[in-house]
């Protein structure tokens, strides 16, 4: 069945460094991917999304890269700040979801930013 | 923040009792979703709605039912709560762009403990 997974459960980086969070997905037909950030005690918050007809998309301090050949998605955070400490989830549009917008979530990577 | 509220925010209940969680939105979005979040499993879809009185099952729907009598409200009912339903429950909404593309916005969550 479908699955979305992240390579590392925890990532620790120094403040000011760049962070790279990785995600592998299983459904080669997926055409839409999203990254969410979840701070402790809160609901997931949308960061950035990308459609399968793109390889790269940039936001404010964040970049998402999509490699459809190896079914790999990554989130890059530039100049990581303490406020970036959170759990990051990747999600893909569910197989056969049509217009329902159903998403399949990965298990999450905890980003720890060291001062 | 998207106008999504969940009630109650915390609840402790006994095994075998029915429980209803409420999600309320002020965005007039068509799609609403209920997820549960457990350690090691990320976010899993329980049920979703694509319009008033239009609902469908997600991947972990056993033991849950939903109702949507108004655009703004989506109710999740645990018919007879079990300890395995102890979890954090999130509601999400989406405007539902063509082809199911579009981010979901999450509520603050309800922490449910079944003793």
PDB file of C-alpha atoms in Angstrom:
ATOM      1  CA  UNK A   1       0.000   0.000   0.000  1.00  0.00           C
ATOM      2  CA  UNK A   2       0.916   3.647   0.027  1.00  0.00           C
ATOM      3  CA  UNK A   3       3.458   4.878   2.487  1.00  0.00           C
ATOM      4  CA  UNK A   4       5.349   8.025   3.089  1.00  0.00           C
ATOM      5  CA  UNK A   5       8.438   7.856   5.211  1.00  0.00           C
ATOM      6  CA  UNK A   6      11.125  10.096   6.520  1.00  0.00           C
ATOM      7  CA  UNK A   7      14.691   8.934   6.685  1.00  0.00           C
ATOM      8  CA  UNK A   8      15.548  10.150  10.163  1.00  0.00           C
ATOM      9  CA  UNK A   9      13.289  10.515  13.195  1.00  0.00           C
ATOM     10  CA  UNK A  10      15.492  13.256  14.681  1.00  0.00           C
ATOM     11  CA  UNK A  11      17.793  15.876  13.175  1.00  0.00           C
ATOM     12  CA  UNK A  12      19.964  18.131  15.286  1.00  0.00           C
ATOM     13  CA  UNK A  13      21.535  21.257  13.754  1.00  0.00           C
ATOM     14  CA  UNK A  14      23.406  24.297  14.937  1.00  0.00           C
ATOM     15  CA  UNK A  15      21.616  27.625  14.847  1.00  0.00           C
ATOM     16  CA  UNK A  16      22.477  29.423  11.637  1.00  0.00           C
ATOM     17  CA  UNK A  17      23.254  26.258   9.694  1.00  0.00           C
ATOM     18  CA  UNK A  18      21.083  24.932   6.890  1.00  0.00           C
ATOM     19  CA  UNK A  19      18.787  21.981   7.611  1.00  0.00           C
ATOM     20  CA  UNK A  20      17.774  19.278   5.186  1.00  0.00           C
ATOM     21  CA  UNK A  21      14.863  17.002   6.037  1.00  0.00           C
ATOM     22  CA  UNK A  22      14.241  14.064   3.756  1.00  0.00           C
ATOM     23  CA  UNK A  23      11.190  12.067   2.816  1.00  0.00           C
ATOM     24  CA  UNK A  24      10.640   9.023   0.622  1.00  0.00           C
ATOM     25  CA  UNK A  25       7.294   8.203  -0.915  1.00  0.00           C
ATOM     26  CA  UNK A  26       6.020   5.010  -2.483  1.00  0.00           C
ATOM     27  CA  UNK A  27       3.347   6.049  -4.967  1.00  0.00           C
ATOM     28  CA  UNK A  28       5.032   6.968  -8.226  1.00  0.00           C
ATOM     29  CA  UNK A  29       1.729   8.403  -9.514  1.00  0.00           C
ATOM     30  CA  UNK A  30       1.477  11.008  -6.745  1.00  0.00           C
ATOM     31  CA  UNK A  31       1.162  14.479  -8.217  1.00  0.00           C
ATOM     32  CA  UNK A  32       1.126  16.683  -5.135  1.00  0.00           C
ATOM     33  CA  UNK A  33       3.248  16.931  -1.990  1.00  0.00           C
ATOM     34  CA  UNK A  34       3.157  19.098   1.098  1.00  0.00           C
ATOM     35  CA  UNK A  35       5.410  19.860   4.046  1.00  0.00           C
ATOM     36  CA  UNK A  36       3.961  20.662   7.451  1.00  0.00           C
ATOM     37  CA  UNK A  37       5.541  21.943  10.646  1.00  0.00           C
ATOM     38  CA  UNK A  38       4.119  20.951  14.012  1.00  0.00           C
ATOM     39  CA  UNK A  39       5.175  22.696  17.188  1.00  0.00           C
ATOM     40  CA  UNK A  40       4.585  21.079  20.545  1.00  0.00           C
ATOM     41  CA  UNK A  41       0.945  21.159  21.565  1.00  0.00           C
ATOM     42  CA  UNK A  42      -0.270  22.618  18.278  1.00  0.00           C
ATOM     43  CA  UNK A  43      -1.774  21.412  15.045  1.00  0.00           C
ATOM     44  CA  UNK A  44       0.326  20.981  11.896  1.00  0.00           C
ATOM     45  CA  UNK A  45       1.026  24.196  10.030  1.00  0.00           C
ATOM     46  CA  UNK A  46       1.418  24.375   6.249  1.00  0.00           C
ATOM     47  CA  UNK A  47       4.927  25.299   5.089  1.00  0.00           C
ATOM     48  CA  UNK A  48       5.171  24.710   1.367  1.00  0.00           C
ATOM     49  CA  UNK A  49       3.808  22.466  -1.348  1.00  0.00           C
ATOM     50  CA  UNK A  50       4.930  21.253  -4.758  1.00  0.00           C
ATOM     51  CA  UNK A  51       3.269  19.648  -7.735  1.00  0.00           C
ATOM     52  CA  UNK A  52       4.843  16.786  -9.622  1.00  0.00           C
ATOM     53  CA  UNK A  53       5.454  18.914 -12.716  1.00  0.00           C
ATOM     54  CA  UNK A  54       8.067  20.847 -10.729  1.00  0.00           C
ATOM     55  CA  UNK A  55      11.470  19.832  -9.344  1.00  0.00           C
ATOM     56  CA  UNK A  56      11.963  22.725  -6.980  1.00  0.00           C
ATOM     57  CA  UNK A  57       9.945  25.375  -5.248  1.00  0.00           C
ATOM     58  CA  UNK A  58      11.140  28.120  -2.955  1.00  0.00           C
ATOM     59  CA  UNK A  59       9.463  29.961  -0.139  1.00  0.00           C
ATOM     60  CA  UNK A  60      10.718  32.205   2.565  1.00  0.00           C
ATOM     61  CA  UNK A  61      13.890  30.471   3.872  1.00  0.00           C
ATOM     62  CA  UNK A  62      12.541  27.123   2.708  1.00  0.00           C
ATOM     63  CA  UNK A  63      13.027  25.125  -0.466  1.00  0.00           C
ATOM     64  CA  UNK A  64      11.356  21.874  -1.425  1.00  0.00           C
ATOM     65  CA  UNK A  65      13.062  19.556  -3.888  1.00  0.00           C
ATOM     66  CA  UNK A  66      11.288  16.725  -5.654  1.00  0.00           C
ATOM     67  CA  UNK A  67      13.128  13.851  -7.306  1.00  0.00           C
ATOM     68  CA  UNK A  68      10.528  11.714  -9.016  1.00  0.00           C
ATOM     69  CA  UNK A  69      13.106   9.264 -10.342  1.00  0.00           C
ATOM     70  CA  UNK A  70      13.910   7.997  -6.868  1.00  0.00           C
ATOM     71  CA  UNK A  71      10.630   9.117  -5.270  1.00  0.00           C
ATOM     72  CA  UNK A  72      12.335  11.441  -2.860  1.00  0.00           C
ATOM     73  CA  UNK A  73      11.271  14.753  -1.377  1.00  0.00           C
ATOM     74  CA  UNK A  74      13.362  17.092   0.742  1.00  0.00           C
ATOM     75  CA  UNK A  75      12.798  20.259   2.699  1.00  0.00           C
ATOM     76  CA  UNK A  76      15.693  22.651   3.058  1.00  0.00           C
ATOM     77  CA  UNK A  77      15.614  25.351   5.712  1.00  0.00           C
ATOM     78  CA  UNK A  78      18.172  28.119   5.352  1.00  0.00           C
ATOM     79  CA  UNK A  79      19.847  29.722   8.363  1.00  0.00           C
ATOM     80  CA  UNK A  80      17.980  27.563  10.861  1.00  0.00           C
ATOM     81  CA  UNK A  81      16.623  29.439  13.860  1.00  0.00           C
ATOM     82  CA  UNK A  82      15.469  28.261  17.310  1.00  0.00           C
ATOM     83  CA  UNK A  83      11.886  28.895  16.212  1.00  0.00           C
ATOM     84  CA  UNK A  84      12.325  26.217  13.565  1.00  0.00           C
ATOM     85  CA  UNK A  85      12.489  23.552  16.255  1.00  0.00           C
ATOM     86  CA  UNK A  86       9.467  21.341  15.615  1.00  0.00           C
ATOM     87  CA  UNK A  87       8.337  18.105  14.028  1.00  0.00           C
ATOM     88  CA  UNK A  88       8.223  18.211  10.233  1.00  0.00           C
ATOM     89  CA  UNK A  89       5.881  16.024   8.207  1.00  0.00           C
ATOM     90  CA  UNK A  90       5.797  15.354   4.523  1.00  0.00           C
ATOM     91  CA  UNK A  91       2.517  14.312   2.938  1.00  0.00           C
ATOM     92  CA  UNK A  92       1.416  13.190  -0.496  1.00  0.00           C
ATOM     93  CA  UNK A  93      -1.916  13.285  -2.212  1.00  0.00           C
ATOM     94  CA  UNK A  94      -3.522   9.919  -1.624  1.00  0.00           C
ATOM     95  CA  UNK A  95      -3.841   7.383  -4.416  1.00  0.00           C
ATOM     96  CA  UNK A  96      -7.312   7.496  -5.896  1.00  0.00           C
ATOM     97  CA  UNK A  97      -8.247  10.524  -3.815  1.00  0.00           C
ATOM     98  CA  UNK A  98      -9.680  12.389  -6.810  1.00  0.00           C
ATOM     99  CA  UNK A  99     -10.849  15.839  -5.741  1.00  0.00           C
ATOM    100  CA  UNK A 100     -11.162  14.958  -2.059  1.00  0.00           C
ATOM    101  CA  UNK A 101      -7.724  16.263  -1.160  1.00  0.00           C
ATOM    102  CA  UNK A 102      -6.943  13.240   0.999  1.00  0.00           C
ATOM    103  CA  UNK A 103      -3.338  13.187   2.152  1.00  0.00           C
ATOM    104  CA  UNK A 104      -1.022  10.409   3.310  1.00  0.00           C
ATOM    105  CA  UNK A 105       1.378  11.605   6.007  1.00  0.00           C
ATOM    106  CA  UNK A 106       4.836  10.404   6.901  1.00  0.00           C
ATOM    107  CA  UNK A 107       5.794   9.796  10.513  1.00  0.00           C
ATOM    108  CA  UNK A 108       7.706  13.010  11.016  1.00  0.00           C
ATOM    109  CA  UNK A 109      11.227  14.229  11.716  1.00  0.00           C
ATOM    110  CA  UNK A 110      11.983  16.171  14.876  1.00  0.00           C
ATOM    111  CA  UNK A 111      14.273  19.109  14.178  1.00  0.00           C
ATOM    112  CA  UNK A 112      16.305  20.271  17.155  1.00  0.00           C
ATOM    113  CA  UNK A 113      18.154  23.558  16.830  1.00  0.00           C
ATOM    114  CA  UNK A 114      21.144  23.994  19.113  1.00  0.00           C
ATOM    115  CA  UNK A 115      22.014  27.561  20.163  1.00  0.00           C
TER     116      UNK A 115
ATOM    117  CA  UNK B   1      -4.656  31.252  11.438  1.00  0.00           C
ATOM    118  CA  UNK B   2      -7.480  29.552   9.619  1.00  0.00           C
ATOM    119  CA  UNK B   3     -10.745  29.793  11.530  1.00  0.00           C
ATOM    120  CA  UNK B   4     -10.901  26.296  12.969  1.00  0.00           C
ATOM    121  CA  UNK B   5     -11.838  25.451  16.518  1.00  0.00           C
ATOM    122  CA  UNK B   6     -12.141  22.099  18.207  1.00  0.00           C
ATOM    123  CA  UNK B   7     -14.042  21.227  21.342  1.00  0.00           C
ATOM    124  CA  UNK B   8     -13.372  19.980  23.859  1.00  0.00           C
ATOM    125  CA  UNK B   9      -9.607  20.498  23.888  1.00  0.00           C
ATOM    126  CA  UNK B  10      -9.089  17.820  26.507  1.00  0.00           C
ATOM    127  CA  UNK B  11     -11.297  14.967  27.608  1.00  0.00           C
ATOM    128  CA  UNK B  12     -10.977  11.962  29.857  1.00  0.00           C
ATOM    129  CA  UNK B  13     -13.627   9.300  29.513  1.00  0.00           C
ATOM    130  CA  UNK B  14     -14.241   5.724  30.542  1.00  0.00           C
ATOM    131  CA  UNK B  15     -14.158   2.667  28.342  1.00  0.00           C
ATOM    132  CA  UNK B  16     -17.526   1.929  26.782  1.00  0.00           C
ATOM    133  CA  UNK B  17     -18.899   5.466  26.880  1.00  0.00           C
ATOM    134  CA  UNK B  18     -19.797   7.416  23.731  1.00  0.00           C
ATOM    135  CA  UNK B  19     -17.792  10.535  22.992  1.00  0.00           C
ATOM    136  CA  UNK B  20     -18.401  13.313  20.466  1.00  0.00           C
ATOM    137  CA  UNK B  21     -15.760  15.746  19.327  1.00  0.00           C
ATOM    138  CA  UNK B  22     -16.694  18.891  17.485  1.00  0.00           C
ATOM    139  CA  UNK B  23     -14.895  20.778  14.742  1.00  0.00           C
ATOM    140  CA  UNK B  24     -16.126  24.221  13.765  1.00  0.00           C
ATOM    141  CA  UNK B  25     -14.867  26.349  10.858  1.00  0.00           C
ATOM    142  CA  UNK B  26     -15.578  29.901   9.803  1.00  0.00           C
ATOM    143  CA  UNK B  27     -13.920  29.622   6.364  1.00  0.00           C
ATOM    144  CA  UNK B  28     -16.857  28.083   4.504  1.00  0.00           C
ATOM    145  CA  UNK B  29     -14.513  25.420   3.102  1.00  0.00           C
ATOM    146  CA  UNK B  30     -16.070  22.433   1.425  1.00  0.00           C
ATOM    147  CA  UNK B  31     -13.785  19.697   2.715  1.00  0.00           C
ATOM    148  CA  UNK B  32     -13.305  18.707   6.342  1.00  0.00           C
ATOM    149  CA  UNK B  33     -11.206  15.895   7.779  1.00  0.00           C
ATOM    150  CA  UNK B  34     -10.675  14.097  11.052  1.00  0.00           C
ATOM    151  CA  UNK B  35      -7.236  12.645  11.855  1.00  0.00           C
ATOM    152  CA  UNK B  36      -5.745  10.920  14.826  1.00  0.00           C
ATOM    153  CA  UNK B  37      -2.122  11.314  15.790  1.00  0.00           C
ATOM    154  CA  UNK B  38      -0.235   8.655  17.697  1.00  0.00           C
ATOM    155  CA  UNK B  39       3.481   8.201  18.364  1.00  0.00           C
ATOM    156  CA  UNK B  40       5.098   6.220  15.561  1.00  0.00           C
ATOM    157  CA  UNK B  41       2.111   6.584  13.234  1.00  0.00           C
ATOM    158  CA  UNK B  42       2.058  10.226  12.238  1.00  0.00           C
ATOM    159  CA  UNK B  43      -1.369  11.495  11.197  1.00  0.00           C
ATOM    160  CA  UNK B  44      -3.940   8.991  10.020  1.00  0.00           C
ATOM    161  CA  UNK B  45      -7.218   9.889   8.370  1.00  0.00           C
ATOM    162  CA  UNK B  46     -10.345   8.675  10.166  1.00  0.00           C
ATOM    163  CA  UNK B  47     -13.175  10.170   8.101  1.00  0.00           C
ATOM    164  CA  UNK B  48     -13.661  13.095   5.803  1.00  0.00           C
ATOM    165  CA  UNK B  49     -16.491  15.150   4.381  1.00  0.00           C
ATOM    166  CA  UNK B  50     -16.833  16.666   0.932  1.00  0.00           C
ATOM    167  CA  UNK B  51     -20.045  18.549   1.623  1.00  0.00           C
ATOM    168  CA  UNK B  52     -23.060  18.763   3.892  1.00  0.00           C
ATOM    169  CA  UNK B  53     -24.220  15.211   4.641  1.00  0.00           C
ATOM    170  CA  UNK B  54     -21.491  13.834   2.347  1.00  0.00           C
ATOM    171  CA  UNK B  55     -18.896  11.816   4.219  1.00  0.00           C
ATOM    172  CA  UNK B  56     -16.573   8.901   3.565  1.00  0.00           C
ATOM    173  CA  UNK B  57     -14.179   6.653   5.428  1.00  0.00           C
ATOM    174  CA  UNK B  58     -10.469   7.097   5.831  1.00  0.00           C
ATOM    175  CA  UNK B  59      -7.852   4.505   6.655  1.00  0.00           C
ATOM    176  CA  UNK B  60      -8.717   4.030  10.360  1.00  0.00           C
ATOM    177  CA  UNK B  61     -12.499   4.459  10.491  1.00  0.00           C
ATOM    178  CA  UNK B  62     -13.489   1.413  12.593  1.00  0.00           C
ATOM    179  CA  UNK B  63     -15.168   2.488  15.838  1.00  0.00           C
ATOM    180  CA  UNK B  64     -15.815   6.035  14.607  1.00  0.00           C
ATOM    181  CA  UNK B  65     -18.708   7.769  12.930  1.00  0.00           C
ATOM    182  CA  UNK B  66     -19.112  11.315  11.656  1.00  0.00           C
ATOM    183  CA  UNK B  67     -21.834  13.751  10.767  1.00  0.00           C
ATOM    184  CA  UNK B  68     -21.973  17.031   8.934  1.00  0.00           C
ATOM    185  CA  UNK B  69     -25.349  18.749   9.021  1.00  0.00           C
ATOM    186  CA  UNK B  70     -23.941  22.232   8.360  1.00  0.00           C
ATOM    187  CA  UNK B  71     -21.005  23.469   6.335  1.00  0.00           C
ATOM    188  CA  UNK B  72     -19.281  24.801   9.425  1.00  0.00           C
ATOM    189  CA  UNK B  73     -19.550  21.793  11.735  1.00  0.00           C
ATOM    190  CA  UNK B  74     -18.059  18.316  11.485  1.00  0.00           C
ATOM    191  CA  UNK B  75     -18.667  15.950  14.394  1.00  0.00           C
ATOM    192  CA  UNK B  76     -16.647  12.848  15.229  1.00  0.00           C
ATOM    193  CA  UNK B  77     -18.292  10.237  17.464  1.00  0.00           C
ATOM    194  CA  UNK B  78     -16.634   7.341  19.208  1.00  0.00           C
ATOM    195  CA  UNK B  79     -19.568   5.029  19.568  1.00  0.00           C
ATOM    196  CA  UNK B  80     -18.107   3.066  22.496  1.00  0.00           C
ATOM    197  CA  UNK B  81     -14.710   4.380  23.498  1.00  0.00           C
ATOM    198  CA  UNK B  82     -11.822   1.941  23.938  1.00  0.00           C
ATOM    199  CA  UNK B  83      -8.349   2.468  25.338  1.00  0.00           C
ATOM    200  CA  UNK B  84      -6.910   2.103  21.826  1.00  0.00           C
ATOM    201  CA  UNK B  85      -8.721   5.315  20.912  1.00  0.00           C
ATOM    202  CA  UNK B  86      -6.650   7.316  23.362  1.00  0.00           C
ATOM    203  CA  UNK B  87      -5.014   9.785  21.010  1.00  0.00           C
ATOM    204  CA  UNK B  88      -4.802  13.366  19.859  1.00  0.00           C
ATOM    205  CA  UNK B  89      -7.499  14.165  17.322  1.00  0.00           C
ATOM    206  CA  UNK B  90      -7.089  16.868  14.699  1.00  0.00           C
ATOM    207  CA  UNK B  91      -9.646  18.398  12.445  1.00  0.00           C
ATOM    208  CA  UNK B  92      -8.565  19.922   9.134  1.00  0.00           C
ATOM    209  CA  UNK B  93     -10.267  21.895   6.410  1.00  0.00           C
ATOM    210  CA  UNK B  94      -9.536  22.490   2.757  1.00  0.00           C
ATOM    211  CA  UNK B  95     -10.999  24.638   0.039  1.00  0.00           C
ATOM    212  CA  UNK B  96     -10.439  21.729  -2.315  1.00  0.00           C
ATOM    213  CA  UNK B  97      -8.918  23.051  -5.495  1.00  0.00           C
ATOM    214  CA  UNK B  98      -9.363  21.228  -8.790  1.00  0.00           C
ATOM    215  CA  UNK B  99      -7.824  17.781  -8.828  1.00  0.00           C
ATOM    216  CA  UNK B 100      -7.639  17.625  -5.062  1.00  0.00           C
ATOM    217  CA  UNK B 101      -4.707  19.976  -4.960  1.00  0.00           C
ATOM    218  CA  UNK B 102      -4.570  22.336  -2.048  1.00  0.00           C
ATOM    219  CA  UNK B 103      -3.288  22.556   1.464  1.00  0.00           C
ATOM    220  CA  UNK B 104      -5.233  21.512   4.514  1.00  0.00           C
ATOM    221  CA  UNK B 105      -5.436  23.772   7.541  1.00  0.00           C
ATOM    222  CA  UNK B 106      -5.457  22.118  10.936  1.00  0.00           C
ATOM    223  CA  UNK B 107      -7.226  22.883  14.169  1.00  0.00           C
ATOM    224  CA  UNK B 108      -5.502  22.929  17.585  1.00  0.00           C
ATOM    225  CA  UNK B 109      -6.367  19.332  18.421  1.00  0.00           C
ATOM    226  CA  UNK B 110      -8.299  17.446  21.102  1.00  0.00           C
ATOM    227  CA  UNK B 111      -6.431  15.225  23.524  1.00  0.00           C
ATOM    228  CA  UNK B 112      -8.651  12.265  24.413  1.00  0.00           C
ATOM    229  CA  UNK B 113      -7.820   9.779  27.139  1.00  0.00           C
ATOM    230  CA  UNK B 114      -9.898   6.633  27.546  1.00  0.00           C
ATOM    231  CA  UNK B 115      -9.417   4.949  30.928  1.00  0.00           C
TER     232      UNK B 115
END
